[in-house]
């Protein structure tokens, strides 16, 4: 059986990371081999690029190219070999994040995003993308409560994050078969019940 590729998306503070390991555990209980990874990052080189991307100011196109450079490495070294072996990959963010943050948030020309997406993984899209959606002020409050040190993106103004949220919703609307939009403004246990149902359908 071919492995499946599941990605988690949403604005910062939506609660994705709280469910990534949980979903991997639920899949492992079904006897599947599951890799948990993240972007930017996921490889030794990718994690070095992540350090730069999350901390250094840079031109929008440099930022976009580095996101895709890290992704190319991630696909070649981890994602594609694992899927080819029939294993599953659960990834905290993928190209939809570039669409939403560099495209929606920063205004990158859509044609440039599409060209890079086609180049780097024209043959592959996630089998399932879970989009954690919630109002901005709720996400902000969670970040404040968690007392997190804010990275370059988290320090952006509210209007940036609102554009990111809208770009995610637009992308989900364009690919309804791949996306499940999760109402993330609910208790963690309620969200897990919904995730449990979703994975039962894709594990059939
Ligand atoms: N459904 C939820 N309700 C309340 N708090 C939550 C919920 N999900 C996550 N949190 C908390 O919000 C903070 C941000 O969650 P996290 O999973 O790190 O978000 P993300 O990875 O999307 O930035 C964490 O402190 C987490 O414990
Ligand atoms: C993958 C990706 C992430 N990002 C941003 C979104 C996030 O603010 C940041 C790191 O993501 P994330 O790992 O979700 O941050 P944290 O561990 O703090 O929750 O990188 C982009 O701007 N474009 C991309 O293509």
Tab-separated table of C-alpha atoms and ligand atoms in Angstrom:
chain	number	residue	atom	x	y	z
A	1	UNK	CA	0.000	0.000	0.000
A	2	UNK	CA	1.282	3.470	-0.939
A	3	UNK	CA	2.066	5.705	2.034
A	4	UNK	CA	0.026	8.846	2.588
A	5	UNK	CA	1.181	12.416	3.011
A	6	UNK	CA	-0.745	14.515	5.545
A	7	UNK	CA	-0.021	18.206	6.134
A	8	UNK	CA	-1.098	20.579	8.909
A	9	UNK	CA	-1.698	24.255	8.169
A	10	UNK	CA	-3.046	27.371	9.855
A	11	UNK	CA	-2.075	30.769	11.210
A	12	UNK	CA	0.429	30.913	14.073
A	13	UNK	CA	-1.222	29.889	17.354
A	14	UNK	CA	-4.022	27.926	15.631
A	15	UNK	CA	-3.019	24.801	17.591
A	16	UNK	CA	-1.618	22.606	14.793
A	17	UNK	CA	1.500	21.486	16.618
A	18	UNK	CA	-0.622	20.275	19.543
A	19	UNK	CA	-2.140	17.619	17.252
A	20	UNK	CA	0.730	16.540	14.991
A	21	UNK	CA	2.224	13.933	17.355
A	22	UNK	CA	-1.232	12.861	18.453
A	23	UNK	CA	-2.341	12.058	14.911
A	24	UNK	CA	0.937	10.221	14.248
A	25	UNK	CA	0.265	8.132	17.381
A	26	UNK	CA	-3.274	7.353	16.226
A	27	UNK	CA	-1.922	6.192	12.846
A	28	UNK	CA	0.834	4.087	14.471
A	29	UNK	CA	-1.834	2.359	16.563
A	30	UNK	CA	-3.283	1.186	13.260
A	31	UNK	CA	0.064	-0.479	12.485
A	32	UNK	CA	1.371	2.186	10.107
A	33	UNK	CA	4.953	3.490	9.986
A	34	UNK	CA	4.722	7.263	10.387
A	35	UNK	CA	7.327	10.024	10.048
A	36	UNK	CA	6.639	13.338	11.782
A	37	UNK	CA	8.382	16.306	10.257
A	38	UNK	CA	8.038	20.048	9.694
A	39	UNK	CA	8.706	22.936	7.323
A	40	UNK	CA	10.743	24.917	6.981
A	41	UNK	CA	13.081	22.183	8.199
A	42	UNK	CA	12.846	18.419	8.313
A	43	UNK	CA	16.442	17.763	7.174
A	44	UNK	CA	19.802	18.889	8.545
A	45	UNK	CA	20.136	21.510	5.819
A	46	UNK	CA	16.462	22.459	6.071
A	47	UNK	CA	16.794	23.147	9.803
A	48	UNK	CA	19.753	25.480	9.069
A	49	UNK	CA	17.637	27.291	6.483
A	50	UNK	CA	14.788	27.468	9.037
A	51	UNK	CA	17.077	29.322	11.465
A	52	UNK	CA	17.736	31.955	8.777
A	53	UNK	CA	14.144	32.115	7.536
A	54	UNK	CA	12.632	32.627	10.984
A	55	UNK	CA	15.155	35.205	12.135
A	56	UNK	CA	16.832	37.128	9.295
A	57	UNK	CA	15.103	39.919	7.411
A	58	UNK	CA	15.369	39.227	3.639
A	59	UNK	CA	13.826	40.085	0.277
A	60	UNK	CA	10.444	38.406	-0.297
A	61	UNK	CA	11.718	36.416	-3.278
A	62	UNK	CA	14.810	35.272	-1.355
A	63	UNK	CA	12.479	34.100	1.422
A	64	UNK	CA	10.262	32.243	-1.059
A	65	UNK	CA	13.189	30.615	-2.869
A	66	UNK	CA	14.721	29.464	0.427
A	67	UNK	CA	11.375	27.978	1.536
A	68	UNK	CA	11.265	25.995	-1.718
A	69	UNK	CA	14.976	25.100	-1.536
A	70	UNK	CA	14.430	23.616	1.943
A	71	UNK	CA	11.321	21.839	0.597
A	72	UNK	CA	13.233	20.337	-2.349
A	73	UNK	CA	15.760	18.835	0.055
A	74	UNK	CA	12.988	17.613	2.360
A	75	UNK	CA	11.167	15.906	-0.509
A	76	UNK	CA	14.333	14.284	-1.852
A	77	UNK	CA	15.734	13.066	1.461
A	78	UNK	CA	12.691	12.255	3.554
A	79	UNK	CA	9.209	12.643	2.083
A	80	UNK	CA	9.507	10.888	-1.286
A	81	UNK	CA	11.628	7.921	-0.098
A	82	UNK	CA	9.266	7.328	2.852
A	83	UNK	CA	6.151	7.415	0.652
A	84	UNK	CA	7.842	5.099	-1.856
A	85	UNK	CA	8.467	2.589	0.956
A	86	UNK	CA	4.741	2.674	1.789
A	87	UNK	CA	5.278	4.742	4.938
A	88	UNK	CA	3.240	7.752	6.053
A	89	UNK	CA	4.452	11.316	6.463
A	90	UNK	CA	2.807	13.851	8.782
A	91	UNK	CA	4.219	17.311	8.108
A	92	UNK	CA	3.684	20.536	10.086
A	93	UNK	CA	3.269	22.979	7.125
A	94	UNK	CA	4.092	22.564	3.419
A	95	UNK	CA	3.576	24.634	0.235
A	96	UNK	CA	0.154	25.920	1.296
A	97	UNK	CA	2.092	27.901	3.929
A	98	UNK	CA	4.133	29.570	1.185
A	99	UNK	CA	0.913	30.347	-0.687
A	100	UNK	CA	-0.602	31.856	2.480
A	101	UNK	CA	2.403	33.634	4.083
A	102	UNK	CA	4.557	34.739	1.143
A	103	UNK	CA	1.564	35.029	-1.236
A	104	UNK	CA	-1.316	36.204	0.956
A	105	UNK	CA	0.697	37.817	3.742
A	106	UNK	CA	3.488	39.464	1.754
A	107	UNK	CA	1.926	39.741	-1.710
A	108	UNK	CA	4.219	37.439	-3.741
A	109	UNK	CA	3.098	37.230	-7.367
A	110	UNK	CA	0.901	34.126	-7.624
A	111	UNK	CA	2.494	33.075	-10.951
A	112	UNK	CA	5.910	32.921	-9.239
A	113	UNK	CA	4.488	30.717	-6.474
A	114	UNK	CA	2.866	28.402	-9.038
A	115	UNK	CA	6.086	28.146	-11.083
A	116	UNK	CA	8.096	27.111	-8.000
A	117	UNK	CA	5.423	24.700	-6.806
A	118	UNK	CA	5.353	23.068	-10.240
A	119	UNK	CA	9.153	22.857	-10.380
A	120	UNK	CA	9.654	21.454	-6.894
A	121	UNK	CA	6.686	19.082	-6.589
A	122	UNK	CA	4.546	19.277	-9.733
A	123	UNK	CA	4.020	15.517	-9.435
A	124	UNK	CA	3.052	15.456	-5.752
A	125	UNK	CA	0.467	17.100	-3.480
A	126	UNK	CA	-0.484	16.062	0.052
A	127	UNK	CA	-3.204	13.383	0.205
A	128	UNK	CA	-4.852	15.323	3.018
A	129	UNK	CA	-4.366	18.847	4.388
A	130	UNK	CA	-5.852	19.771	7.763
A	131	UNK	CA	-6.385	23.528	7.916
A	132	UNK	CA	-6.781	24.764	11.508
A	133	UNK	CA	-8.927	27.874	11.197
A	134	UNK	CA	-9.882	30.326	13.932
A	135	UNK	CA	-10.244	34.075	14.540
A	136	UNK	CA	-6.976	35.955	14.784
A	137	UNK	CA	-7.561	37.320	18.283
A	138	UNK	CA	-8.044	33.784	19.677
A	139	UNK	CA	-4.770	32.624	18.084
A	140	UNK	CA	-2.954	35.726	19.418
A	141	UNK	CA	-4.271	35.118	22.908
A	142	UNK	CA	-2.994	31.516	22.830
A	143	UNK	CA	0.480	32.695	21.769
A	144	UNK	CA	0.544	35.275	24.572
A	145	UNK	CA	-0.627	32.696	27.128
A	146	UNK	CA	2.077	30.249	25.974
A	147	UNK	CA	4.666	32.999	26.594
A	148	UNK	CA	6.355	32.093	23.314
A	149	UNK	CA	9.411	33.981	21.996
A	150	UNK	CA	8.045	35.442	18.765
A	151	UNK	CA	9.779	34.664	15.449
A	152	UNK	CA	9.915	36.979	12.412
A	153	UNK	CA	6.476	35.915	11.168
A	154	UNK	CA	4.771	35.969	14.557
A	155	UNK	CA	5.986	39.553	14.991
A	156	UNK	CA	4.050	40.675	11.892
A	157	UNK	CA	1.008	42.923	12.353
A	158	UNK	CA	-2.565	41.681	12.635
A	159	UNK	CA	-3.452	42.646	9.030
A	160	UNK	CA	-0.628	40.367	7.763
A	161	UNK	CA	-2.054	37.413	9.712
A	162	UNK	CA	-5.588	38.208	8.543
A	163	UNK	CA	-4.386	38.051	4.916
A	164	UNK	CA	-2.632	34.734	5.678
A	165	UNK	CA	-5.872	33.337	7.116
A	166	UNK	CA	-7.903	34.450	4.097
A	167	UNK	CA	-5.334	33.039	1.637
A	168	UNK	CA	-5.492	29.658	3.404
A	169	UNK	CA	-9.302	29.635	3.204
A	170	UNK	CA	-9.188	30.570	-0.470
A	171	UNK	CA	-6.701	27.757	-1.186
A	172	UNK	CA	-8.881	25.273	0.730
A	173	UNK	CA	-11.896	26.412	-1.269
A	174	UNK	CA	-9.984	25.766	-4.515
A	175	UNK	CA	-9.055	22.160	-3.526
A	176	UNK	CA	-11.972	20.833	-1.472
A	177	UNK	CA	-11.038	17.172	-2.018
A	178	UNK	CA	-7.615	17.641	-0.404
A	179	UNK	CA	-8.476	20.032	2.439
A	180	UNK	CA	-10.453	19.580	5.655
A	181	UNK	CA	-11.055	22.884	7.401
A	182	UNK	CA	-11.038	22.321	11.171
A	183	UNK	CA	-12.789	24.831	13.443
A	184	UNK	CA	-9.817	25.297	15.795
A	185	UNK	CA	-11.716	27.564	18.185
A	186	UNK	CA	-12.893	24.566	20.229
A	187	UNK	CA	-11.482	22.472	23.088
A	188	UNK	CA	-8.597	20.156	22.124
A	189	UNK	CA	-10.660	17.021	22.907
A	190	UNK	CA	-13.442	18.049	20.514
A	191	UNK	CA	-10.904	18.660	17.766
A	192	UNK	CA	-9.350	15.228	18.417
A	193	UNK	CA	-12.738	13.545	18.019
A	194	UNK	CA	-13.082	15.173	14.604
A	195	UNK	CA	-9.509	14.209	13.653
A	196	UNK	CA	-10.213	10.611	14.715
A	197	UNK	CA	-13.173	10.526	12.311
A	198	UNK	CA	-11.123	12.001	9.491
A	199	UNK	CA	-8.332	9.454	9.878
A	200	UNK	CA	-10.786	6.555	10.038
A	201	UNK	CA	-11.996	7.585	6.591
A	202	UNK	CA	-8.536	7.911	5.043
A	203	UNK	CA	-7.247	4.652	6.580
A	204	UNK	CA	-10.023	2.617	4.932
B	1	LIG	N1	-7.935	23.955	21.112
B	1	LIG	C1	-7.178	24.661	21.938
B	1	LIG	N2	-7.723	25.363	22.936
B	1	LIG	C2	-6.951	26.096	23.765
B	1	LIG	N3	-5.605	26.191	23.686
B	1	LIG	C3	-5.000	25.514	22.708
B	1	LIG	C4	-5.735	24.715	21.790
B	1	LIG	N4	-4.866	24.144	20.920
B	1	LIG	C5	-3.638	24.563	21.268
B	1	LIG	N5	-3.701	25.370	22.348
B	1	LIG	C6	-2.582	26.059	23.011
B	1	LIG	O1	-2.255	27.183	22.186
B	1	LIG	C7	-0.851	27.349	22.093
B	1	LIG	C8	-0.429	27.307	20.620
B	1	LIG	O2	-0.646	25.985	20.145
B	1	LIG	P1	0.319	25.302	19.052
B	1	LIG	O3	-0.164	23.900	18.887
B	1	LIG	O4	1.752	25.530	19.405
B	1	LIG	O5	-0.079	26.194	17.770
B	1	LIG	P2	0.587	26.310	16.337
B	1	LIG	O6	1.496	25.125	16.154
B	1	LIG	O7	-0.583	26.274	15.395
B	1	LIG	O8	1.293	27.635	16.314
B	1	LIG	C9	-0.219	26.258	22.941
B	1	LIG	O9	0.111	26.782	24.208
B	1	LIG	C10	-1.325	25.212	23.063
B	1	LIG	O10	-1.250	24.514	24.284
B	2	LIG	C1	6.631	26.342	5.548
B	2	LIG	C2	6.483	27.832	5.670
B	2	LIG	C3	6.443	28.449	6.911
B	2	LIG	N1	6.330	29.796	6.996
B	2	LIG	C4	6.307	30.434	8.326
B	2	LIG	C5	5.025	30.254	9.082
B	2	LIG	C6	5.433	30.239	10.540
B	2	LIG	O1	5.257	31.543	11.073
B	2	LIG	C7	6.922	29.920	10.506
B	2	LIG	C8	7.329	28.658	11.229
B	2	LIG	O2	6.283	27.790	11.292
B	2	LIG	P1	5.930	26.910	12.577
B	2	LIG	O3	6.839	25.730	12.585
B	2	LIG	O4	4.470	26.650	12.507
B	2	LIG	O5	6.270	27.841	13.795
B	2	LIG	P2	6.136	27.485	15.349
B	2	LIG	O6	7.011	26.304	15.615
B	2	LIG	O7	6.603	28.766	15.959
B	2	LIG	O8	4.666	27.190	15.572
B	2	LIG	O9	7.307	29.855	9.134
B	2	LIG	C9	6.247	30.588	5.859
B	2	LIG	O10	6.164	31.817	5.958
B	2	LIG	N2	6.278	29.985	4.626
B	2	LIG	C10	6.404	28.643	4.479
B	2	LIG	O11	6.443	28.128	3.343
